Short mmCIF file of C-alpha atoms (C1' of nucleotides) and ligand atoms in Angstrom, two decimals:
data_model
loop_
_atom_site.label_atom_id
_atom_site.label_comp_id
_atom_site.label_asym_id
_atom_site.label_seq_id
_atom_site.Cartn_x
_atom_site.Cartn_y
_atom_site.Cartn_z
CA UNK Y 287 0.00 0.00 0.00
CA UNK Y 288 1.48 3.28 -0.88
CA UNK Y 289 -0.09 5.27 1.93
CA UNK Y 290 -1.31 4.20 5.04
CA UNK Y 291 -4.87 3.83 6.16
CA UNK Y 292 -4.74 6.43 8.57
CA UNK Y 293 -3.07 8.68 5.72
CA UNK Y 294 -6.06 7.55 3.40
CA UNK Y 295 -8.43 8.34 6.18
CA UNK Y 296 -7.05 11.65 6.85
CA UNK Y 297 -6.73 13.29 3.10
CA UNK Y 298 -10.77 12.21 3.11
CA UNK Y 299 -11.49 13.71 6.38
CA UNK Y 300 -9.90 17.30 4.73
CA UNK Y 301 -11.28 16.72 1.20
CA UNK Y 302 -13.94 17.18 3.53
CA UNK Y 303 -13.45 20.14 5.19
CA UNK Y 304 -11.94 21.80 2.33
CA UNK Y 305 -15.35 21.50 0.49
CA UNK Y 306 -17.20 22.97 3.33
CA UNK Y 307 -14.80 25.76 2.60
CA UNK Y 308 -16.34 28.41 4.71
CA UNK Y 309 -14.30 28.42 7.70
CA UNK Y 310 -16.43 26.54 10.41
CA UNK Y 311 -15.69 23.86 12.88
CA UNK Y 312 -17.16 20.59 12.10
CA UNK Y 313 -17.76 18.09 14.36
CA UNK Y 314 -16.08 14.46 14.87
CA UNK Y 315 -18.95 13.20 15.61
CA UNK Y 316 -20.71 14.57 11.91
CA UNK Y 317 -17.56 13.90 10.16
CA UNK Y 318 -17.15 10.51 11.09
CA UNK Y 319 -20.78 9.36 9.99
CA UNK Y 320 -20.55 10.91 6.53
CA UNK Y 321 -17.11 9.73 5.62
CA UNK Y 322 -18.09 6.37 7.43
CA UNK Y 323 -14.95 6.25 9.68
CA UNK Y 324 -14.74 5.04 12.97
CA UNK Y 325 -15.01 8.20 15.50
CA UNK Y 326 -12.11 7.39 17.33
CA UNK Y 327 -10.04 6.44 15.02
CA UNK Y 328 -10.56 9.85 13.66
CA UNK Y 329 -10.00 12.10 16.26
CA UNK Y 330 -7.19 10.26 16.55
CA UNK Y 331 -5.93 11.33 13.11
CA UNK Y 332 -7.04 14.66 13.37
CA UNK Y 333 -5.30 15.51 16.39
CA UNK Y 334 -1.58 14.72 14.78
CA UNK Y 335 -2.78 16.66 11.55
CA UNK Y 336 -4.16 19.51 14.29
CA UNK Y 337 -0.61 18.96 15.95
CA UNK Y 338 1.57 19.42 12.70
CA UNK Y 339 -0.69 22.85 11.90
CA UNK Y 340 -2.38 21.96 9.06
CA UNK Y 341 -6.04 21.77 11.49
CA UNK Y 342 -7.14 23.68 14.74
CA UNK Y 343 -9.82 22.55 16.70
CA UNK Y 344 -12.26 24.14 19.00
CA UNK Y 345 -14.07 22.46 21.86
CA UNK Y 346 -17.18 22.35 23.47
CA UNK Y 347 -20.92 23.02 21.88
CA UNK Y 348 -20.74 23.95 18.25
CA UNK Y 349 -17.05 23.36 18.37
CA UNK Y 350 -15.03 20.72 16.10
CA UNK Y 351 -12.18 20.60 13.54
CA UNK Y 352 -11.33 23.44 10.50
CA UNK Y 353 -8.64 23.74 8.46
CA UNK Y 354 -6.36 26.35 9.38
CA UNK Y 355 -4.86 28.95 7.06
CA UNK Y 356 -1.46 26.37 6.32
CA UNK Y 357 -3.99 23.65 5.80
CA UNK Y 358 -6.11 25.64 3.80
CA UNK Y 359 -3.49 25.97 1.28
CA UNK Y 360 -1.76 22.63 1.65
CA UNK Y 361 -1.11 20.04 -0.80
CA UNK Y 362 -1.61 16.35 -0.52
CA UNK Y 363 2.11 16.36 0.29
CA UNK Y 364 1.86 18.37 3.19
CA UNK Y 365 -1.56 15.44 4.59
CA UNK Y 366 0.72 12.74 3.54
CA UNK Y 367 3.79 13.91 5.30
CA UNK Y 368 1.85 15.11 8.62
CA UNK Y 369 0.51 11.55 8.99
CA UNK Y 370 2.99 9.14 7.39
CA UNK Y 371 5.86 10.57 7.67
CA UNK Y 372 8.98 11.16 4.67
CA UNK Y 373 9.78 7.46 4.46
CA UNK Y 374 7.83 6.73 1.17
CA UNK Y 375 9.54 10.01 -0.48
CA UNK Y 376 13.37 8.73 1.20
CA UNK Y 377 13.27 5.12 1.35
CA UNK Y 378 15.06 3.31 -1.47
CA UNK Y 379 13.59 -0.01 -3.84
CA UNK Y 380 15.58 -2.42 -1.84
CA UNK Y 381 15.10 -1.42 1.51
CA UNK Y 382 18.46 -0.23 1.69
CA UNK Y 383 19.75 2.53 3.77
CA UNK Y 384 21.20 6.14 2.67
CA UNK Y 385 19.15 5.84 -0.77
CA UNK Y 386 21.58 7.61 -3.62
CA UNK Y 387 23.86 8.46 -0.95
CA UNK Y 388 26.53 5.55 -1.72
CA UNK Y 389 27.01 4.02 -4.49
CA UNK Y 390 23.91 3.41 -6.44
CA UNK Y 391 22.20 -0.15 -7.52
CA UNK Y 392 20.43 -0.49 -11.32
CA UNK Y 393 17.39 0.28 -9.92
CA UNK Y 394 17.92 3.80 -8.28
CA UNK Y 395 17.35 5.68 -11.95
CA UNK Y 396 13.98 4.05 -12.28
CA UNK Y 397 13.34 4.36 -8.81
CA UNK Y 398 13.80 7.70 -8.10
CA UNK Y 399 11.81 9.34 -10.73
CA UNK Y 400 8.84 6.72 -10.22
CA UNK Y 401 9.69 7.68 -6.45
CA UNK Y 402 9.71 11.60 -7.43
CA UNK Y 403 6.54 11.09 -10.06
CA UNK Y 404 4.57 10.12 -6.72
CA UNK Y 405 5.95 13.54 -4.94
CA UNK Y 406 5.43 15.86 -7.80
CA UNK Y 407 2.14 14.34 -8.11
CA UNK Y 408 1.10 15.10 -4.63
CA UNK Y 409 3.19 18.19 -4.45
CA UNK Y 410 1.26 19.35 -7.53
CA UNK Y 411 -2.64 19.17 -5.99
CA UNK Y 412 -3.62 20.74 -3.87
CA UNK Y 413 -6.95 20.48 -1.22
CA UNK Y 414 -9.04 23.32 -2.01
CA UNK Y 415 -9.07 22.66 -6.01
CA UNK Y 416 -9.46 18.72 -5.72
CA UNK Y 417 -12.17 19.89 -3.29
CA UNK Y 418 -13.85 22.20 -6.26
CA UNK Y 419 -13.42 19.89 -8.40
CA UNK Y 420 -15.52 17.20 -6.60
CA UNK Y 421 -17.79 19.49 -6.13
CA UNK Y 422 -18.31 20.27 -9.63
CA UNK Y 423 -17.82 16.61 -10.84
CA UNK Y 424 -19.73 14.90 -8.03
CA UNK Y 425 -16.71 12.29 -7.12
CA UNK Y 426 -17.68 10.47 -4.01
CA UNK Y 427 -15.36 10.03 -1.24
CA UNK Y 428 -16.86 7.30 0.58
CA UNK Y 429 -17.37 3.45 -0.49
CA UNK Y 430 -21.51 3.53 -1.25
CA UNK Y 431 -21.03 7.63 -3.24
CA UNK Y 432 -23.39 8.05 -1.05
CA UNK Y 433 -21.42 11.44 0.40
CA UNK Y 434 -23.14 14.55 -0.57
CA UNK Y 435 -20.79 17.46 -1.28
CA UNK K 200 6.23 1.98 2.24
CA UNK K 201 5.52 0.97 -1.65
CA UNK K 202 6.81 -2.23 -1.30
CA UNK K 203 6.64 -4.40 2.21
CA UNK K 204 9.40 -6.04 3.41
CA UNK K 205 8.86 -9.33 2.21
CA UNK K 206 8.29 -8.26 -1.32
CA UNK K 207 12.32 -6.26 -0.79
CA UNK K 208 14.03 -8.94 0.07
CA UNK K 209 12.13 -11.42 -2.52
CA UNK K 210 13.61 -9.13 -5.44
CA UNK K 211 16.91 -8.89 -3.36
CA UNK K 212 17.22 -12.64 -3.45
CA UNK K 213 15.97 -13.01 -6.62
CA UNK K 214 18.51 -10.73 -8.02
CA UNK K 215 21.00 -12.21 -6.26
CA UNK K 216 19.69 -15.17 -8.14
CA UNK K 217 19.89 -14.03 -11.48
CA UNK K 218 23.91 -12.64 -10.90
CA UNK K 219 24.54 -16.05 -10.24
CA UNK K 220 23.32 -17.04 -14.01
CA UNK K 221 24.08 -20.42 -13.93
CA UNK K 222 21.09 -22.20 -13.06
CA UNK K 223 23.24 -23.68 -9.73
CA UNK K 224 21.01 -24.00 -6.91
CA UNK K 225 22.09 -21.85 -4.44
CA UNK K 226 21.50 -22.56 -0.27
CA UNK K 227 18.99 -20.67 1.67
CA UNK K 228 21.64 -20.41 4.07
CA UNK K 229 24.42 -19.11 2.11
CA UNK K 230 22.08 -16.21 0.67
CA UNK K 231 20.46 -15.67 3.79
CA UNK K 232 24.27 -14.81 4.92
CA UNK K 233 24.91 -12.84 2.22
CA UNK K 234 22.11 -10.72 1.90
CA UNK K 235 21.98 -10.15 5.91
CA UNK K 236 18.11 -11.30 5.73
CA UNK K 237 16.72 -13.96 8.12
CA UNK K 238 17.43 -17.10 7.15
CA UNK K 239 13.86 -18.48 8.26
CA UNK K 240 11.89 -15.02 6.87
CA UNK K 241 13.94 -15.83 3.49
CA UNK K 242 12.76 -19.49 3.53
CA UNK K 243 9.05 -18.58 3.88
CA UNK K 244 9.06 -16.05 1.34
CA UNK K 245 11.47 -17.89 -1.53
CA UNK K 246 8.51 -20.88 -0.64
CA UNK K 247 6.24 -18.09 -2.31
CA UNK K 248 8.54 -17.09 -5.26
CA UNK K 249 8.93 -21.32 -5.86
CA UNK K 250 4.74 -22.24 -5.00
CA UNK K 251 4.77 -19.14 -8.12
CA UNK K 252 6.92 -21.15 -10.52
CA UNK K 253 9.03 -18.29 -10.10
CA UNK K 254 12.03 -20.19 -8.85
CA UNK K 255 12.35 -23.74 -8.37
CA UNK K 256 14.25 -25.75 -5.47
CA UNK K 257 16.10 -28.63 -4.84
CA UNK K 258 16.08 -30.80 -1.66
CA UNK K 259 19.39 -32.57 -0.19
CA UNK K 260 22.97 -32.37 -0.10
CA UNK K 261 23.82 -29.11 -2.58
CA UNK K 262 20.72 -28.51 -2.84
CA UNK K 263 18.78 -25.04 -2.82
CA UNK K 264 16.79 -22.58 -5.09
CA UNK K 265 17.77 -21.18 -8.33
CA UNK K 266 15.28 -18.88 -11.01
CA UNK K 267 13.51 -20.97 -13.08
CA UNK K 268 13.22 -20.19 -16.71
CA UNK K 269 9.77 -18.84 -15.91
CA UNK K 270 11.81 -16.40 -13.51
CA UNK K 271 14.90 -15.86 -15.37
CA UNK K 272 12.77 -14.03 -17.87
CA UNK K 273 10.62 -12.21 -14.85
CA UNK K 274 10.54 -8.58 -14.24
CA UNK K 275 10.35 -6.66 -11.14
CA UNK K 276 6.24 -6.57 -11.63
CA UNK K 277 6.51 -10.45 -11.66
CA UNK K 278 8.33 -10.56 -8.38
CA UNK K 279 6.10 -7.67 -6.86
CA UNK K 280 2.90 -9.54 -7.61
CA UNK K 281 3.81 -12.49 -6.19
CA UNK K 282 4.66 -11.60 -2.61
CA UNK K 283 2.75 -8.35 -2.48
CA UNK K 284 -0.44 -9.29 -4.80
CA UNK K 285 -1.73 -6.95 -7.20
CA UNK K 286 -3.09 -4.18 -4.87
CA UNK K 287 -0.23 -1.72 -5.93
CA UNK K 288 -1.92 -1.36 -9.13
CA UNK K 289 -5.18 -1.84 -8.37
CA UNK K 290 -6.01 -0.06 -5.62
CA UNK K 291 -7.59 3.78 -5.08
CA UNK K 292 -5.80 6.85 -3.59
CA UNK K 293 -8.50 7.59 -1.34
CA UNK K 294 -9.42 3.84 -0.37
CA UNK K 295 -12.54 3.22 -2.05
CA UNK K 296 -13.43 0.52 -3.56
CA UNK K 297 -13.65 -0.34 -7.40
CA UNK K 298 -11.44 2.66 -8.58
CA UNK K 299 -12.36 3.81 -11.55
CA UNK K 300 -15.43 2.12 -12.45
CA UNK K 301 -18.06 3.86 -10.87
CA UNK K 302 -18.29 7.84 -10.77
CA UNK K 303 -14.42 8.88 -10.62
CA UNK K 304 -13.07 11.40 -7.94
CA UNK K 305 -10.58 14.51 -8.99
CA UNK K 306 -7.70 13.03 -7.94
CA UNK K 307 -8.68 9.59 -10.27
CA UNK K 308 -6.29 10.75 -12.98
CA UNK K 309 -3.28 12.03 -11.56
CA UNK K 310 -3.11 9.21 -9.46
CA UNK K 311 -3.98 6.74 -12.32
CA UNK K 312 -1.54 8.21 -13.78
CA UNK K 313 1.39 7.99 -11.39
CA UNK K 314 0.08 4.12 -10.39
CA UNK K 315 0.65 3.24 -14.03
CA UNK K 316 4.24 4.90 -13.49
CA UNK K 317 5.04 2.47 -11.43
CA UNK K 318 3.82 -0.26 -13.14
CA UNK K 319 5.82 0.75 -16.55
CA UNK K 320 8.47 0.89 -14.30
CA UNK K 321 8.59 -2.34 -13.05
CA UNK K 322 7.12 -4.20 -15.89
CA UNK K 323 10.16 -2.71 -18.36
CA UNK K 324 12.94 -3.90 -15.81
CA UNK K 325 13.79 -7.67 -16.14
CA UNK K 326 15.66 -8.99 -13.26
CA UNK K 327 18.30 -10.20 -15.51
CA UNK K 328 18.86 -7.12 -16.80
CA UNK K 329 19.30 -5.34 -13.55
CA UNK K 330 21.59 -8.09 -12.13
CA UNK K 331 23.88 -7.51 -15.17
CA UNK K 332 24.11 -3.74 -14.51
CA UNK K 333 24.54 -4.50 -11.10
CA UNK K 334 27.82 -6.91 -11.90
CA UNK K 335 29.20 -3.85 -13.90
CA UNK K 336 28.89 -1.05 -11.91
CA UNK K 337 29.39 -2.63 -8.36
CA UNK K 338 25.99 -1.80 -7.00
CA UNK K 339 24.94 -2.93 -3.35
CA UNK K 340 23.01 -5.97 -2.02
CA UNK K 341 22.97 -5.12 1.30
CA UNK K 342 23.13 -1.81 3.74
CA UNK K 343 27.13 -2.17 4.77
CA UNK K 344 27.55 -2.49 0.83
CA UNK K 345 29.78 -5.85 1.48
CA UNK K 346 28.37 -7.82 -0.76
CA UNK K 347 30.17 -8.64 -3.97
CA UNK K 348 28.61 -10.07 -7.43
"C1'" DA E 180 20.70 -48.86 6.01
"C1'" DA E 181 22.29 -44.83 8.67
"C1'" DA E 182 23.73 -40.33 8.97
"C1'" DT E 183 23.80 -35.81 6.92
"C1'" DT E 184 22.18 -31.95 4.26
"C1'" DA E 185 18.83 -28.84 2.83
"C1'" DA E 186 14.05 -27.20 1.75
"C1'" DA E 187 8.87 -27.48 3.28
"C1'" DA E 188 5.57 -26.84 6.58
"C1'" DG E 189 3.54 -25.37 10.57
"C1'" DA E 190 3.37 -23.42 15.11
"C1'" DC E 191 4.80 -19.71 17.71
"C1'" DA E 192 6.44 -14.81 19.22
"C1'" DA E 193 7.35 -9.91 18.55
"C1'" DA E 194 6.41 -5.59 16.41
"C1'" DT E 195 3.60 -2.55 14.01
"C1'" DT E 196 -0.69 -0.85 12.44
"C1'" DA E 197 -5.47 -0.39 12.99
"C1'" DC E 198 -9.12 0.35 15.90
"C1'" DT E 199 -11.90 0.93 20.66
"C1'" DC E 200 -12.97 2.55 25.10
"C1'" DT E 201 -12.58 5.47 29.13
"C1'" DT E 202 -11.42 9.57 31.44
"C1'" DA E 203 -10.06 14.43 31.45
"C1'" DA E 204 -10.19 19.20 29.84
"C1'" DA E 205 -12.36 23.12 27.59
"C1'" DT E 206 -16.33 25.64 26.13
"C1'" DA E 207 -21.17 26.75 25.94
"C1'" DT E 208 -25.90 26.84 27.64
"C1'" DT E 209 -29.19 26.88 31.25
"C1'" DA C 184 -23.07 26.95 39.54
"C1'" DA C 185 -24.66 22.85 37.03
"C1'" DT C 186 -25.12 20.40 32.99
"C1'" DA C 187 -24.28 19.28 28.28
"C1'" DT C 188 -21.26 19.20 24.29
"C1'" DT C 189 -17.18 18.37 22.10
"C1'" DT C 190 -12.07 17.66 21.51
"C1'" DA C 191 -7.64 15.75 23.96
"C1'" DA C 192 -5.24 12.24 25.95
"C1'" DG C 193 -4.18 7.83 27.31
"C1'" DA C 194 -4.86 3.00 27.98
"C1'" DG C 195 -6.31 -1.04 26.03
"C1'" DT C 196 -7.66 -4.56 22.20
"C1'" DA C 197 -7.53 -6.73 17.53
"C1'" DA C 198 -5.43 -7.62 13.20
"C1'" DT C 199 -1.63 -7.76 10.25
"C1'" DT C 200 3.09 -7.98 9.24
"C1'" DT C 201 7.49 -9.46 10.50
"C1'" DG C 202 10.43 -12.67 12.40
"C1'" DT C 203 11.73 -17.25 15.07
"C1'" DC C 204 11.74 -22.04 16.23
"C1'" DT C 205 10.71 -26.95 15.64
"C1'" DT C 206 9.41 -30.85 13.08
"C1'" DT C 207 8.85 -33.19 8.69
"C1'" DT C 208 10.18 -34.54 4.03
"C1'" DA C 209 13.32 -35.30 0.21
"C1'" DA C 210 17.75 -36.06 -1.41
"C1'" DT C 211 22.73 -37.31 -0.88
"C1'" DT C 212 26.72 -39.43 1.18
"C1'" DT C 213 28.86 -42.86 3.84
S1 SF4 H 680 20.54 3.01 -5.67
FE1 SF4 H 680 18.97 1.48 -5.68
S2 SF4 H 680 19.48 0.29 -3.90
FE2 SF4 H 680 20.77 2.07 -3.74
S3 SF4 H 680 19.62 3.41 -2.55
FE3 SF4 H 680 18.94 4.00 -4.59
S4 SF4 H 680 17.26 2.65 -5.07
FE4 SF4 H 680 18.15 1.87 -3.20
S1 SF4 H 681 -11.59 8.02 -8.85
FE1 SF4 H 681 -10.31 8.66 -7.14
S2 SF4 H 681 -11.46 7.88 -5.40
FE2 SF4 H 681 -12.48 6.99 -7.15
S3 SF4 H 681 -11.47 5.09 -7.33
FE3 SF4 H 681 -10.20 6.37 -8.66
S4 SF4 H 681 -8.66 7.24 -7.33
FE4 SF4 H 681 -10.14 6.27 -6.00
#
DNA sequence: AAATTAAAAGACAAATTACTCTTAAATATT
DNA sequence: AATATTTAAGAGTAATTTGTCTTTTAATTT
């Protein structure tokens, strides 16, 4: 699997938000019906991606999770690196340490711009316009498409 | 990670392997050494690579596994579909099922396209091929970079 | 035939990832 | 002030992946 489930689960949860655009707080709670995630597992998720910035969160009645300004104009990049980490974008074909550091193997040509077609891809898109776009196009973001925008 | 752990040291072996040429069988043991990968982890997953047709193996005295002409001819796609299965290619960014065939979401085409990057990638590079470069140009097996073609 | 070598098979253990549940803290409403 | 709402935090459970150990089976050597 390229990115994790938690990763997955997080880019939907902002997909999300970023369609609500308008800057309010949703709620867990809401969240986790729609996008048919378990609530826990969630807030979970959110609270790194409130952690790293790219989220703040407000408690209490009426409160939940927004994107902040940095997530507002963040790229799948920035989701994928706030949950999974740099490994996919560092790590080498073999599992072998200090990728193109030492001497290289066959693979690293092929590798690395496979490895960098991934980043440029993510680097490339960001929220708010797949957000729009799904909007516009109707794309579903859970299993059944039963997700209204 | 793209590619688990398993499915790494399968293509490490198996281009070990295919340096080799020959078709000697070579000991679990001796490229479990070599390789610095467990010799027991090895034997489970070169049991998948050989259940495959991939490789074949010989019980007894000099016995071992070699690449059988089904996976002297393999390329990294064969290898990666074996251990790992064919969710790499199959799969959806966003973790919903059937990608592609119902109503497609905004990211469906740039990450089509970057899954099929990786796929051309792997499907163009034979193992043989790789091992040959690897003989050439002194590339690295392992993470101390001790091990010699 | 007996002993040795090496893979196959299966049970087991550890580590990581995925997911759940409970309690605490902050905010709002009454 | 009391209660309700909602996220934060932390502990705990389940599933999967990774890795180990033991026993069995096939082949060779003596
Ligand atoms: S050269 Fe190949 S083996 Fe070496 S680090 Fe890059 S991808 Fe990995
Ligand atoms: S369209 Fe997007 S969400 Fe739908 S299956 Fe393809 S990648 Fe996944």
């Amino acid at each position: 699997m390229l990115l994790s489930k938690s990763c997955v689960y997080g880019l939907r949860a902002a997909l999300y938000l970023a369609a609500k655009k308008n800057g309010e707080y949703h709620s867990l709670r809401e969240m986790s019906e729609e996008l048919e995630i378990s609530f826990h597992f969630l807030t979970k998720i959110l609270q790194q991606l409130t952690a790293d910035g790219l989220m703040e969160s407000y408690k209490g009645p009426n409160g939940g999770v927004r994107l902040s300004r940095k997530g507002g104009n963040a790229t799948l990049f920035d989701m994928v690196i706030a949950i999974d980490g740099p490994g996919l974008f560092t790590q080498c074909a073999l599992g072998l340490p200090g990728c193109g550091s030492q001497e290289p193997c066959p693979l690293h040509e092929s590798w690395v711009d496979t490895r960098s077609s991934i980043e440029n891809m993510l680097k490339k898109t960001s929220l708010t316009k797949i957000a729009e776009e799904g909007k516009e196009k109707h794309f579903r973001l859970t299993a059944d498409g039963q997700f209204s925008w």
